C-alpha positions as a printed Julia matrix, in Angstrom:
549×3 Matrix{Float64}:
 -20.58  76.66  38.06
 -20.34  76.45  41.86
 -22.17  73.66  43.67
 -25.65  74.39  45.02
 -26.11  73.52  48.71
 -29.36  72.6   50.43
 -30.57  74.6   53.44
 -29.7   71.75  55.83
 -26.1   71.87  54.61
 -25.66  75.62  55.01
 -27.52  76.3   58.23
 -27.13  75.68  61.97
 -29.69  73.45  63.71
 -30.78  74.59  67.19
 -32.43  72.03  69.47
 -35.17  73.12  71.86
 -36.32  70.88  74.69
 -39.86  72.34  74.86
 -40.51  71.54  78.54
 -37.57  73.72  79.51
 -37.54  76.65  77.1
 -40.35  79.02  78.15
 -43.5   78.58  80.22
 -46.33  80.83  79.02
 -49.29  79.66  81.13
 -47.95  79.3   84.66
 -47.89  75.52  85.0
 -44.09  75.32  85.28
 -43.71  73.49  81.97
 -42.44  75.1   78.77
 -44.85  75.19  75.85
 -45.36  76.21  72.23
 -46.6   79.7   72.99
 -43.53  80.16  75.16
 -41.33  79.24  72.21
 -43.39  81.55  70.02
 -42.66  84.43  72.41
 -38.93  83.79  71.94
 -38.78  83.53  68.15
 -37.01  86.88  67.89
 -34.32  85.52  70.2
 -33.9   82.51  67.93
 -33.55  84.84  64.98
 -30.83  86.77  66.83
 -28.76  83.57  67.1
 -28.44  83.35  63.29
 -29.56  79.73  63.3
 -31.41  78.31  60.31
 -33.48  75.45  61.71
 -35.27  74.75  64.99
 -35.57  71.15  66.16
 -38.31  70.49  68.71
 -38.07  67.47  70.98
 -41.43  65.59  71.16
 -44.59  67.61  71.67
 -47.08  64.75  71.09
 -49.7   63.63  73.63
 -47.91  61.47  76.17
 -48.22  60.16  79.72
 -44.64  61.49  80.06
 -43.03  58.38  81.46
 -40.11  59.32  79.18
 -41.13  62.95  78.66
 -42.69  62.7   75.24
 -40.74  59.78  73.83
 -43.65  57.61  74.94
 -46.09  58.81  72.28
 -49.83  58.25  72.77
 -50.88  59.99  69.53
 -48.52  60.76  66.67
 -50.81  63.29  65.02
 -51.74  65.68  67.82
 -50.23  68.11  70.34
 -50.06  67.38  74.05
 -52.25  69.91  75.94
 -49.28  70.64  78.2
 -47.59  72.2   75.17
 -50.66  73.83  73.65
 -52.84  73.16  70.64
 -52.43  72.4   66.97
 -53.34  76.04  66.34
 -50.37  77.06  68.5
 -48.13  74.74  66.51
 -49.39  76.16  63.22
 -48.75  79.71  64.4
 -45.24  78.83  65.53
 -44.51  77.17  62.19
 -45.72  80.27  60.33
 -43.56  82.6   62.43
 -40.47  80.43  62.07
 -40.95  80.31  58.31
 -41.66  84.03  58.16
 -38.24  84.67  59.65
 -36.54  82.46  57.09
 -35.94  79.52  59.44
 -37.05  75.88  59.16
 -38.78  73.57  61.64
 -37.72  70.0   62.38
 -39.9   67.78  64.58
 -39.01  64.63  66.46
 -40.27  61.34  65.02
 -40.36  58.36  67.4
 -40.9   55.27  65.21
 -39.38  52.53  67.38
 -41.94  52.5   70.19
 -45.14  54.11  71.42
 -46.72  54.69  74.8
 -48.57  51.75  76.32
 -51.55  54.14  76.24
 -51.44  54.51  72.45
 -54.67  53.1   70.91
 -52.59  50.72  68.81
 -51.13  49.07  71.91
 -54.43  49.13  73.81
 -55.91  47.04  71.0
 -52.84  44.87  70.55
 -52.72  43.79  74.2
 -56.44  42.9   74.27
 -55.8   39.38  73.01
 -53.75  37.46  70.48
 -56.37  37.59  67.75
 -57.19  41.19  66.89
 -56.32  43.45  63.96
 -53.25  44.84  65.75
 -52.21  41.76  67.7
 -48.84  41.67  65.95
 -48.24  45.41  65.69
 -45.93  45.07  68.69
 -43.28  42.52  69.65
 -44.92  39.82  71.76
 -43.36  36.55  72.92
 -44.47  33.59  74.96
 -42.62  32.87  78.2
 -39.57  30.67  77.9
 -40.09  26.92  78.29
 -40.68  26.4   81.97
 -41.62  30.07  82.41
 -39.64  33.27  82.61
 -38.26  35.81  80.18
 -38.15  35.0   76.45
 -34.42  35.79  76.26
 -31.69  37.9   77.87
 -32.38  41.21  76.07
 -31.94  44.31  78.23
 -33.44  47.78  78.52
 -31.41  50.97  78.25
 -33.27  52.14  81.35
 -32.24  49.17  83.5
 -33.52  45.62  83.86
 -34.84  43.24  81.21
 -36.36  44.39  77.91
 -39.49  42.32  78.61
 -42.62  42.93  80.68
 -45.3   40.29  81.23
 -48.85  41.25  80.28
 -51.4   39.3   82.31
 -54.21  39.84  79.85
 -52.41  38.35  76.84
 -50.34  35.97  78.88
 -47.27  37.05  76.94
 -44.27  39.31  77.29
 -43.93  42.52  75.26
 -40.59  44.05  74.4
 -39.31  47.49  75.39
 -35.74  48.76  75.12
 -36.57  51.8   77.23
 -39.24  52.29  79.93
 -41.74  49.46  80.38
 -44.42  51.94  79.28
 -42.73  52.14  75.83
 -43.6   48.92  73.96
 -41.68  48.33  70.74
 -43.47  48.37  67.41
 -43.11  45.38  65.11
 -41.82  46.9   61.88
 -41.59  43.48  60.29
 -45.35  43.84  59.9
 -45.73  46.0   56.74
 -48.92  47.57  58.08
 -46.98  49.09  60.97
 -44.37  50.77  58.8
 -47.05  52.06  56.42
 -48.77  53.63  59.44
 -45.48  55.33  60.27
 -45.21  56.71  56.74
 -48.73  58.08  57.14
 -47.58  59.9   60.27
 -44.74  61.45  58.27
 -47.16  62.51  55.55
 -49.39  64.15  58.17
 -46.61  66.43  59.41
 -45.17  67.07  55.96
 -48.61  68.2   54.83
 -48.67  70.62  57.75
 -45.44  72.16  56.43
 -42.65  70.84  58.65
 -39.25  70.85  57.0
 -37.83  67.64  58.38
 -37.6   65.01  61.08
 -35.1   64.06  63.7
 -35.7   60.3   63.85
 -35.28  58.76  67.28
 -33.1   55.61  67.61
 -33.39  54.95  63.88
 -30.93  52.05  63.99
 -33.11  50.05  66.44
 -36.23  49.66  64.3
 -35.75  45.93  63.63
 -34.83  43.05  65.93
 -33.59  39.53  65.36
 -36.57  37.47  64.1
 -35.13  34.39  65.89
 -34.95  36.25  69.22
 -31.53  34.84  70.02
 -29.74  35.73  73.26
 -27.2   38.49  72.96
 -23.58  37.62  73.75
 -21.71  38.99  76.77
 -19.57  42.07  76.34
 -16.0   41.18  77.38
 -15.18  44.9   77.77
 -17.97  45.56  80.3
 -16.77  47.68  83.22
 -19.35  46.3   85.63
 -21.23  49.61  85.98
 -24.16  49.89  83.59
 -26.13  46.66  83.22
 -27.13  47.4   79.62
 -23.46  47.49  78.61
 -22.93  43.95  79.9
 -24.1   42.57  76.53
 -23.18  43.13  72.9
 -26.43  44.26  71.31
 -26.09  42.54  67.96
 -29.69  41.28  67.83
 -31.58  44.4   68.94
 -29.91  47.14  66.9
 -28.17  47.95  63.62
 -29.58  44.95  61.75
 -28.85  45.1   58.0
 -32.55  45.01  57.08
 -33.2   48.34  58.81
 -31.67  50.16  55.84
 -34.56  49.08  53.64
 -36.99  50.86  55.97
 -34.86  54.0   56.06
 -34.72  54.09  52.27
 -38.52  54.11  52.16
 -38.59  57.05  54.56
 -36.06  58.89  52.41
 -38.09  58.2   49.25
 -41.1   59.83  50.89
 -39.06  62.89  51.83
 -37.57  63.12  48.34
 -41.08  63.24  46.91
 -41.49  66.62  48.64
 -39.48  69.78  48.11
 -36.5   70.51  50.38
 -37.37  68.13  53.23
 -34.81  66.19  55.23
 -34.2   63.8   58.11
 -31.55  63.44  60.77
 -31.11  59.95  62.18
 -30.1   59.31  65.8
 -27.28  56.8   65.42
 -24.64  56.08  68.06
 -22.2   53.98  66.03
 -18.53  54.04  64.98
 -17.58  55.37  61.55
 -17.62  52.08  59.64
 -21.25  51.45  60.6
 -22.39  55.05  60.85
 -21.55  55.77  57.22
 -23.95  53.07  56.02
 -26.83  55.25  57.2
 -26.11  57.73  54.41
 -27.05  55.04  51.92
 -25.73  55.45  48.4
 -26.4   57.44  45.23
 -29.04  54.98  44.02
 -30.49  54.26  47.46
 -30.06  57.29  49.74
 -30.97  57.09  53.41
 -30.46  59.74  56.11
 -29.48  63.19  54.94
 -27.51  63.43  58.21
 -26.82  60.44  60.45
 -25.98  62.2   63.71
 -22.25  62.3   64.48
 -21.91  62.22  68.27
 -18.25  61.2   68.42
 -16.87  64.42  69.86
 -19.18  64.18  72.88
 -17.3   61.16  74.2
 -13.83  62.06  72.9
 -11.29  63.13  75.56
 -11.02  66.92  75.36
  -7.46  67.05  74.07
  -6.35  68.64  70.81
  -4.72  65.52  69.41
  -7.67  63.28  70.28
 -10.17  65.67  68.73
  -8.1   66.16  65.58
  -7.79  62.39  65.14
 -11.57  61.96  65.44
 -12.32  64.79  63.01
  -9.82  63.57  60.42
 -10.98  59.95  60.67
 -14.62  60.96  60.26
 -13.83  63.17  57.26
 -11.85  60.35  55.66
 -14.67  57.85  56.21
 -17.42  59.92  54.58
 -18.81  58.34  51.4
 -18.62  60.42  48.2
 -21.18  63.21  48.32
 -22.07  62.65  51.99
 -22.39  65.78  54.09
 -20.78  65.85  57.57
 -22.4   67.02  60.78
 -21.26  67.74  64.33
 -22.89  67.62  67.75
 -21.46  68.64  71.12
 -24.6   68.51  73.25
 -28.21  67.37  73.44
 -30.95  66.37  75.87
 -29.28  63.01  76.65
 -25.74  64.25  77.36
 -24.14  66.29  80.1
 -23.87  69.98  79.25
 -20.98  71.12  77.07
 -19.7   73.64  79.64
 -19.79  70.92  82.31
 -17.88  68.4   80.21
 -15.11  70.69  78.93
 -15.22  73.41  81.6
 -16.23  77.05  81.34
 -12.75  78.11  80.22
 -12.92  75.8   77.19
 -16.59  76.38  76.33
 -15.75  79.11  73.8
 -13.06  76.98  72.19
 -15.59  74.15  71.87
 -18.13  76.55  70.38
 -15.6   77.77  67.82
 -14.79  74.17  66.94
 -18.44  73.22  66.49
 -19.24  76.22  64.31
 -16.13  76.17  62.12
 -15.77  72.48  61.21
 -17.05  71.43  57.8
 -20.66  70.34  57.9
 -23.92  71.03  59.72
 -23.63  71.87  63.42
 -26.41  71.14  65.92
 -26.52  73.36  69.01
 -28.41  72.56  72.22
 -30.48  75.29  73.85
 -28.59  77.13  76.58
 -25.12  76.12  75.46
 -24.87  79.52  73.8
 -25.02  81.21  77.24
 -22.81  78.67  79.0
 -25.45  76.7   80.89
 -24.03  73.91  83.02
 -25.49  70.77  84.54
 -27.56  71.43  87.64
 -26.92  69.06  90.55
 -30.32  67.81  91.68
 -31.24  65.94  94.87
 -33.06  62.6   94.39
 -36.41  64.13  95.31
 -36.15  66.34  92.2
 -35.31  63.54  89.77
 -37.78  63.09  86.92
 -35.76  60.99  84.48
 -36.6   57.26  84.54
 -32.97  56.45  83.82
 -31.98  57.97  87.18
 -35.01  56.73  89.1
 -34.6   53.13  87.88
 -30.82  53.08  88.43
 -30.15  55.36  91.43
 -26.71  53.87  92.05
 -25.46  55.29  88.72
 -27.83  58.24  88.41
 -24.88  60.64  88.6
 -23.51  59.05  85.41
 -26.67  58.49  83.37
 -29.4   60.74  84.75
 -30.46  63.31  82.16
 -32.27  65.86  84.33
 -29.13  67.97  84.96
 -28.92  68.98  81.29
 -32.66  69.6   80.91
 -33.16  72.4   83.42
 -34.99  75.61  82.43
 -33.51  78.16  80.06
 -32.18  81.22  81.89
 -33.57  84.4   80.38
 -32.93  87.01  83.08
 -32.09  87.48  86.76
 -35.67  87.43  88.02
 -37.31  84.64  89.96
 -37.28  81.41  87.93
 -34.82  83.07  85.52
 -37.71  84.4   83.42
 -38.62  80.84  82.42
 -41.83  80.98  84.48
 -43.61  83.65  86.49
 -42.6   84.27  90.09
 -44.35  81.88  92.45
 -44.58  79.12  89.84
 -42.75  75.86  90.58
 -40.79  74.86  87.44
 -40.85  71.17  86.52
 -37.1   71.09  87.22
 -35.24  73.57  89.45
 -33.56  76.6   87.92
 -29.77  76.79  88.28
 -28.42  78.86  91.14
 -26.22  80.91  88.78
 -29.16  82.33  86.83
 -28.7   85.85  88.22
 -25.51  86.24  86.2
 -25.75  83.5   83.56
 -28.75  84.58  81.53
 -29.69  85.98  78.14
 -30.42  89.53  79.32
 -27.12  89.98  81.13
 -25.05  88.4   78.38
 -26.81  90.33  75.61
 -25.7   93.54  77.32
 -22.11  92.33  77.67
 -20.08  92.43  74.42
 -17.54  90.06  75.99
 -20.03  87.34  76.99
 -20.15  83.88  75.5
 -23.55  84.74  74.01
 -22.09  87.78  72.22
 -19.26  85.57  70.98
 -21.75  82.94  69.79
 -23.74  85.54  67.85
 -20.63  87.01  66.27
 -19.45  83.58  65.16
 -22.84  82.48  63.79
 -23.21  85.76  61.9
 -19.78  85.25  60.38
 -20.56  81.65  59.46
 -23.73  82.76  57.68
 -21.88  85.28  55.5
 -18.6   83.43  54.92
 -18.82  80.54  52.42
 -15.44  79.21  53.51
 -17.03  78.43  56.9
 -20.53  77.39  55.87
 -19.68  75.15  52.9
 -15.92  75.36  52.35
 -13.38  72.55  52.31
 -11.53  71.32  55.41
  -7.9   70.4   55.98
  -6.12  69.88  59.29
  -2.52  71.06  59.67
   0.27  70.34  62.11
   0.76  73.0   64.77
   3.94  71.73  66.38
   2.3   71.15  69.77
  -0.09  68.63  71.26
  -2.16  71.44  72.76
  -3.36  73.06  69.51
  -5.77  71.8   66.89
  -5.35  73.85  63.7
  -7.15  73.54  60.39
  -8.02  75.41  57.23
 -11.42  76.2   55.75
 -11.37  77.38  52.15
 -13.73  78.25  49.36
 -12.41  79.47  46.02
  -9.94  82.25  46.69
 -10.86  82.62  50.38
  -9.01  80.72  53.12
  -9.4   80.83  56.89
  -7.14  79.38  59.56
  -8.67  78.1   62.8
  -6.26  77.55  65.69
  -7.65  76.23  69.0
  -5.62  76.04  72.19
  -6.98  73.22  74.36
  -4.55  74.01  77.18
  -5.05  76.27  80.2
  -1.7   77.94  79.59
  -0.19  80.04  76.83
   1.26  78.09  73.95
   3.3   78.89  70.84
   2.26  76.76  67.88
   4.72  76.3   65.04
   2.72  76.59  61.84
   3.9   75.53  58.36
   5.87  78.24  56.6
   3.74  77.95  53.47
   0.84  79.54  55.34
   2.7   82.84  55.11
   3.94  85.3   57.71
   0.84  87.39  58.32
  -2.9   87.0   58.54
  -5.91  89.15  59.39
  -7.69  88.4   62.66
 -11.36  87.71  62.06
 -12.42  86.56  65.53
 -10.89  85.43  68.8
 -12.41  83.83  71.88
 -10.84  86.65  73.88
 -10.56  90.39  73.42
  -7.55  92.6   72.89
  -5.83  90.86  69.97
  -4.11  92.88  67.28
  -5.94  92.85  63.94
  -2.75  91.6   62.31
  -1.64  88.12  63.33
   1.99  87.09  62.94
   1.75  83.46  61.89
   5.52  82.92  62.1
   5.57  83.88  65.8
   2.05  83.12  66.87
   1.15  82.95  70.55
  -2.17  81.67  71.79
  -3.37  82.61  75.24
  -4.67  79.93  77.59
  -7.99  78.53  76.32
  -7.91  80.74  73.24
  -9.22  80.04  69.79
  -8.63  82.31  66.81
  -9.98  82.61  63.3
  -7.56  84.21  60.84
  -8.01  85.16  57.2
  -5.02  84.19  55.1
  -3.86  86.28  52.14
  -4.1   84.36  48.87
  -1.93  86.16  46.39
  -2.0   83.91  43.35
  -3.35  80.68  41.93
  -0.29  78.7   43.08
  -0.8   79.79  46.67
  -4.49  78.96  46.44
  -3.68  75.44  45.27
  -1.34  74.93  48.19
  -3.82  76.21  50.78
  -6.75  74.24  49.45
  -7.35  70.85  51.09
């Protein structure tokens, strides 16, 4: 009997940054009804799950990641009725909905923090991380914020410092207090009862901090650019005890049918794999694998990362791949427009669950913004390195058509971030009408992935291609085997494939047009920036054994 796979193993996850997807009410900010108006578009992408970045009430100091109420909808995005309708329509089309969960910190306007900061003797006084000034005054220790400066802000009313690893308006919850974590589980139950299919859990590895509040050691590899990187953060993240909390979250999800969670974890393989847990104590269904985002875009480098990750996976763990999100420069900006299709083919043909970021399917690029248009606190707080760390360039509005504001908002409306200047040609309408566009290629590849088990759930095996410019690998399921060959170079190359692959294959898909339907594997030529997907003939059981990873 063949193995049964869960929906989150078979499907593609598509991330929507709600502020930037579709404005429906003329305020320049995307909203739930805007997303609802585009559900048919989402269906056309052949994706299986929609992940929404935060839509909770928030003062928007970090654009929703400073949550003021975990169990409501921010009026900027709509109402709970709008959310319910969107959930119904997504489910009606056979897709799933994943919502962001932000358990590490709240807004300083959350009622929990308002009560906690009142004094040191109230019911929630230790729901957050408070510390007295150091002897003689000053900061409790040397901990730093991701957003620049110290991780401590002094509160005059309490006469103590509170901790925040992000904006000062994002105080950190004290999950060593069992009441706090139980409140978080109640939040999860609230959204599960509403029918959501899973959670993307923000900074899941940071939930606990060193109870002794020891200084963090210097980072000898610091390049002198980003202050946060000047320390090794061994006391503010990835503490062993955090896994006990994650296991409790997983137990709650396992008590419901077909629910899942994705954990945001930026860690190397040896530590990342711990967030899967084990057979008797499972944790994240998918700890996010961000490694390819920072890997040099060279075939050998990428192959090495993929093979090392596959080899590190614990038994039964399911892989996943990410090439873009709301915190990283756009895919087409990082690898270039010429390689964007190759990167898309890589993402959608590796073994495991891919996560796609809105707009990457049409080739959106970062938008260069002048300082007066910056909204991201990372850029505003650290202007000298805003070009490196600012996240506004990858959060600009989705480009739907060539009209004013790219169809994101009505003409005359000022979008919350400027629309890219290329929107008259790079947009959904134009690319939908062009069978050679990157959007048409994306749809063809996602449709194929949905119908071809070798791609959606099949085994993986990399193979030597005789050149440093090509990454080649096999995907196989039963008697079906596909070859993926990706040319990372901007010139034609002739890979030398193993003879046991055979002499001929059937072209399934190429990143460019005009290829013959029969591919000669013994004399293969790949055009510059070309990726191909080839079906291999499997004549007998012996051949199948040799082709299978």
